Short mmCIF file of C-alpha atoms in Angstrom, two decimals:
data_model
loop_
_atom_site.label_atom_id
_atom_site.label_comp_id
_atom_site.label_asym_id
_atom_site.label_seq_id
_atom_site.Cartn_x
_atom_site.Cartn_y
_atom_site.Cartn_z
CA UNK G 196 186.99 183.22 112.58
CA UNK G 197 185.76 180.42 114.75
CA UNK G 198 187.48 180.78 118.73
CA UNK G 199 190.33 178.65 119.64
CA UNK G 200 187.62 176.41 121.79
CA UNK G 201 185.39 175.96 118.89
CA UNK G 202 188.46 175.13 116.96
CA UNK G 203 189.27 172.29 119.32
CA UNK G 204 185.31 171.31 119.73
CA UNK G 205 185.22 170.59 115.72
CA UNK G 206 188.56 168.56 115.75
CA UNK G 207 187.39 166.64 118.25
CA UNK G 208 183.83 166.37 116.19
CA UNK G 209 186.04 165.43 112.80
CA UNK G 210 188.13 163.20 114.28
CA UNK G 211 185.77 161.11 115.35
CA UNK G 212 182.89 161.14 112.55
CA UNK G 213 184.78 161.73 109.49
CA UNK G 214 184.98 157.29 109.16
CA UNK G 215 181.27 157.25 109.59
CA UNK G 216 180.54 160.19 107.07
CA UNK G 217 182.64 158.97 104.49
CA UNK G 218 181.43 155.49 105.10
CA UNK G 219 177.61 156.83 104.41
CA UNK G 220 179.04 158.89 101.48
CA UNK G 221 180.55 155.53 99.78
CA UNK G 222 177.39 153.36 101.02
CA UNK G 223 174.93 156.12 98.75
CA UNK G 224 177.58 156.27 96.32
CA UNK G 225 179.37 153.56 95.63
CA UNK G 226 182.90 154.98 94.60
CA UNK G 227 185.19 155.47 97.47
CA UNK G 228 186.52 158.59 96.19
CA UNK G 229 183.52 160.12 95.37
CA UNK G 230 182.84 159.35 99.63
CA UNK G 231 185.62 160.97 100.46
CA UNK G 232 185.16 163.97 98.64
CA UNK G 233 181.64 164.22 99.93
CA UNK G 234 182.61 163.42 103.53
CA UNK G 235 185.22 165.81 103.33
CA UNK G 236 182.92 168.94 101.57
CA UNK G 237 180.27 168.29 104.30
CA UNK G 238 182.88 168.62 107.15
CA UNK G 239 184.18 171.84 104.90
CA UNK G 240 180.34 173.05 105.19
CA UNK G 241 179.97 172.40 108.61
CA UNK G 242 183.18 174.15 109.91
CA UNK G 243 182.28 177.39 108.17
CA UNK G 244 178.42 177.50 110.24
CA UNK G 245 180.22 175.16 113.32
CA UNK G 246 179.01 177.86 115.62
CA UNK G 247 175.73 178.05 114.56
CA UNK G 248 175.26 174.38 114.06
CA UNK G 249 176.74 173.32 117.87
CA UNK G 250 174.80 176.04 119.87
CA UNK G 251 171.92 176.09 121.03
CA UNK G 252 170.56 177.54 118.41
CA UNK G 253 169.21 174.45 117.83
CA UNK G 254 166.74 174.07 121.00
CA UNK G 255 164.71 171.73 118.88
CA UNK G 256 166.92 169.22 117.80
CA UNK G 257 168.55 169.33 121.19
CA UNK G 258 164.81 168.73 123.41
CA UNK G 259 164.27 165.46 121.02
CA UNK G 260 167.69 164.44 122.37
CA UNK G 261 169.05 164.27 118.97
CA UNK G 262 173.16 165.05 118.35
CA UNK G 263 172.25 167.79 115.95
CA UNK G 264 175.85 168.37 114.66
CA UNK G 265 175.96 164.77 113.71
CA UNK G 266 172.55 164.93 111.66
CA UNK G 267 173.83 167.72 110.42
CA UNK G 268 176.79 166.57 109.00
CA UNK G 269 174.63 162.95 107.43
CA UNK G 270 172.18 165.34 106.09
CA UNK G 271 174.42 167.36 103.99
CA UNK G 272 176.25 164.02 102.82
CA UNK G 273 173.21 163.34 101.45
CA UNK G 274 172.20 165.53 100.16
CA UNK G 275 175.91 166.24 98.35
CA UNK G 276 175.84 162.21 97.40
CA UNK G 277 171.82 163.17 96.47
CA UNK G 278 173.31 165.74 93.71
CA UNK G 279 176.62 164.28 92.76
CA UNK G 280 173.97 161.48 91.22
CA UNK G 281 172.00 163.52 89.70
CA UNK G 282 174.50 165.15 87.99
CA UNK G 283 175.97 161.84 86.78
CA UNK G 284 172.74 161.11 85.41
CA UNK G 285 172.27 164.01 83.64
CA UNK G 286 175.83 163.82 81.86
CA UNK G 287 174.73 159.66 81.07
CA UNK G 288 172.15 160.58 79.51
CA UNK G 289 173.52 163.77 77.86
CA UNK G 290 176.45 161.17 76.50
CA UNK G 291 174.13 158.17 76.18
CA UNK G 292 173.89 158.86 72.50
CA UNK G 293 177.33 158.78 71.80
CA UNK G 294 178.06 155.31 73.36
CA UNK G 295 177.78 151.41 71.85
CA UNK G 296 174.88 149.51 74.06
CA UNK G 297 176.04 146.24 74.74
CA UNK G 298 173.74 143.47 76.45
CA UNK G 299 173.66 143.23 79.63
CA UNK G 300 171.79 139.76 79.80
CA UNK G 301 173.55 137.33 82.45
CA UNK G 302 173.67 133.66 81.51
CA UNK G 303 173.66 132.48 84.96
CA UNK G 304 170.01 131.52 86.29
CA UNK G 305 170.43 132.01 90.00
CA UNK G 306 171.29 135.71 89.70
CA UNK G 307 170.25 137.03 92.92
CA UNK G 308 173.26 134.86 94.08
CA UNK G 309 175.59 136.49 91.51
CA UNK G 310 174.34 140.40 92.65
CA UNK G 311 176.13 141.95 95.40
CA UNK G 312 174.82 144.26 98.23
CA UNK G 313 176.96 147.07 96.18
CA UNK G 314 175.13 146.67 93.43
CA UNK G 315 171.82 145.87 94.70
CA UNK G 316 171.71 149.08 97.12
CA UNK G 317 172.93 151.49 93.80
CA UNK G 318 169.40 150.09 92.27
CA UNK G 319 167.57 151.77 94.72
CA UNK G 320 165.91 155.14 94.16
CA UNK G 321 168.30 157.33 96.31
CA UNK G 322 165.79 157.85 98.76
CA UNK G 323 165.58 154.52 99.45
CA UNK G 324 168.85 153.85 99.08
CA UNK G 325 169.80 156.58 101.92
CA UNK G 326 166.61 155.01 104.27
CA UNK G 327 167.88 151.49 104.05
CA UNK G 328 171.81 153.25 104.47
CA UNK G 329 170.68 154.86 107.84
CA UNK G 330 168.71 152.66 109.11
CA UNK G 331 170.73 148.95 108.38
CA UNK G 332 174.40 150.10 108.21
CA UNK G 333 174.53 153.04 110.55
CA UNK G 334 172.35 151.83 112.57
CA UNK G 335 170.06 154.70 113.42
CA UNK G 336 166.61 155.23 114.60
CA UNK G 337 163.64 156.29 112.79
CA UNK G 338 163.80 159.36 114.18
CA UNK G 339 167.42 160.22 113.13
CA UNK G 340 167.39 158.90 109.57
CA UNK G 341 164.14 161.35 109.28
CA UNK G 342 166.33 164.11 111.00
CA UNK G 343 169.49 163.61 108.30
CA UNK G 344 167.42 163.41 105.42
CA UNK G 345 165.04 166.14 106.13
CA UNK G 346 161.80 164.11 105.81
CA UNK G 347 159.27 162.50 107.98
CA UNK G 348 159.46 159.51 110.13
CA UNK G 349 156.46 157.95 107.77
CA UNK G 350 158.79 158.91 104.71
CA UNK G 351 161.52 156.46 106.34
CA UNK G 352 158.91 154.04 107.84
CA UNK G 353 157.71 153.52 103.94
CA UNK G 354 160.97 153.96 102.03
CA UNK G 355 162.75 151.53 104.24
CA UNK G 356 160.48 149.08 103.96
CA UNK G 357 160.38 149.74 99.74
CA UNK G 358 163.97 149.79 99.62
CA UNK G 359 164.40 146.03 101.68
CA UNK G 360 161.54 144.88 99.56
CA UNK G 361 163.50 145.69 96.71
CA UNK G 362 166.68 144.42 98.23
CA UNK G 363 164.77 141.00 98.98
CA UNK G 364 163.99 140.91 95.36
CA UNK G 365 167.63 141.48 94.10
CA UNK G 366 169.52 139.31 96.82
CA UNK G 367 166.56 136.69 97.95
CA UNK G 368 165.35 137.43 101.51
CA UNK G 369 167.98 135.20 103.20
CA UNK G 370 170.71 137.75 101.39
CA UNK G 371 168.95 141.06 102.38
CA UNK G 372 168.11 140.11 106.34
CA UNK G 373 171.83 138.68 106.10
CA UNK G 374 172.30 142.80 105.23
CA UNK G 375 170.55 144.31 108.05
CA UNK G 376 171.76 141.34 110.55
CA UNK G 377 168.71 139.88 111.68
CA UNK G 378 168.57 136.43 108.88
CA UNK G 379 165.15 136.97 108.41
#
């Protein structure tokens, strides 16, 4: 049993990122139930090890002056959004037999103007998907998105930079800096 103060410590915590998590759970997804399902199963996670996770058992993550909970709680979104994919993969393709193919061939030439960021970012490897996510919409540093995800800062550097690439492709670069608010 968590104490009462702990208690109160995580309410305050869930109140106010439970919007963000479930907005990064929706943003690698793409289905807003799906988010909040996620957002909520990571905040279910991270109340049962809440007083490991705020303490300072965590000297490390504390020193780089990161908000450990808060990575934390993105990196198990992810990687719950990372496996709720996979395993909708895995049944597509188990089923994939079983279904009539139609043509997906788009009569309209200009279709980077007919693709939306929804359906440009669930394109993306998830890796890149979650990089670009972090980094663009959230609005974190370098350093954090490599913190929630569990990689390196050169793993973000490069999969950022892939994943707008990409995006530029899809949407046409006025589109994707348009995305991360800069109009390149």
């Amino acid at each position: 049993m968590v104490p009462d103060d702990a208690s109160a410590e995580f309410h305050d915590f869930f109140e106010r990122h439970h919007a963000e998590l479930a907005r990064l759970a929706y943003l690698l997804t793409g289905d807003p139930d799906t988010a909040e399902d996620l957002a909520a199963d990571a905040l279910v996670e991270l109340w049962h090890r809440w007083d490991r996770v705020r303490g300072a058992d965590h000297p490390v993550a504390y020193a780089r002056g990161a908000d450990h909970p808060v990575a934390y709680a993105r990196g198990v979104v992810a990687n719950k959004a990372r496996s709720r994919i996979r395993s909708a993969v895995r049944e597509r393709r188990r089923l994939s037999p079983f279904r009539l193919h139609r043509s997906e061939r788009v009569d309209d030439p200009d279709v980077a103007a007919a693709v939306d960021v929804r359906t440009a970012l669930a394109r993306l490897s998830f890796g890149k998907r979650a990089c670009v996510v972090l980094r663009h919409a959230l609005d974190l540093s370098e350093r954090e998105t490599a913190l929630a995800l569990g990689v390196s800062v050169g793993t973000v550097k490069s999969q950022t930079s892939k994943g707008m690439a990409e995006l530029r492709r899809m949407l046409g670069t006025r589109a994707a800096g348009e995305l991360v608010g800069r109009g390149q």
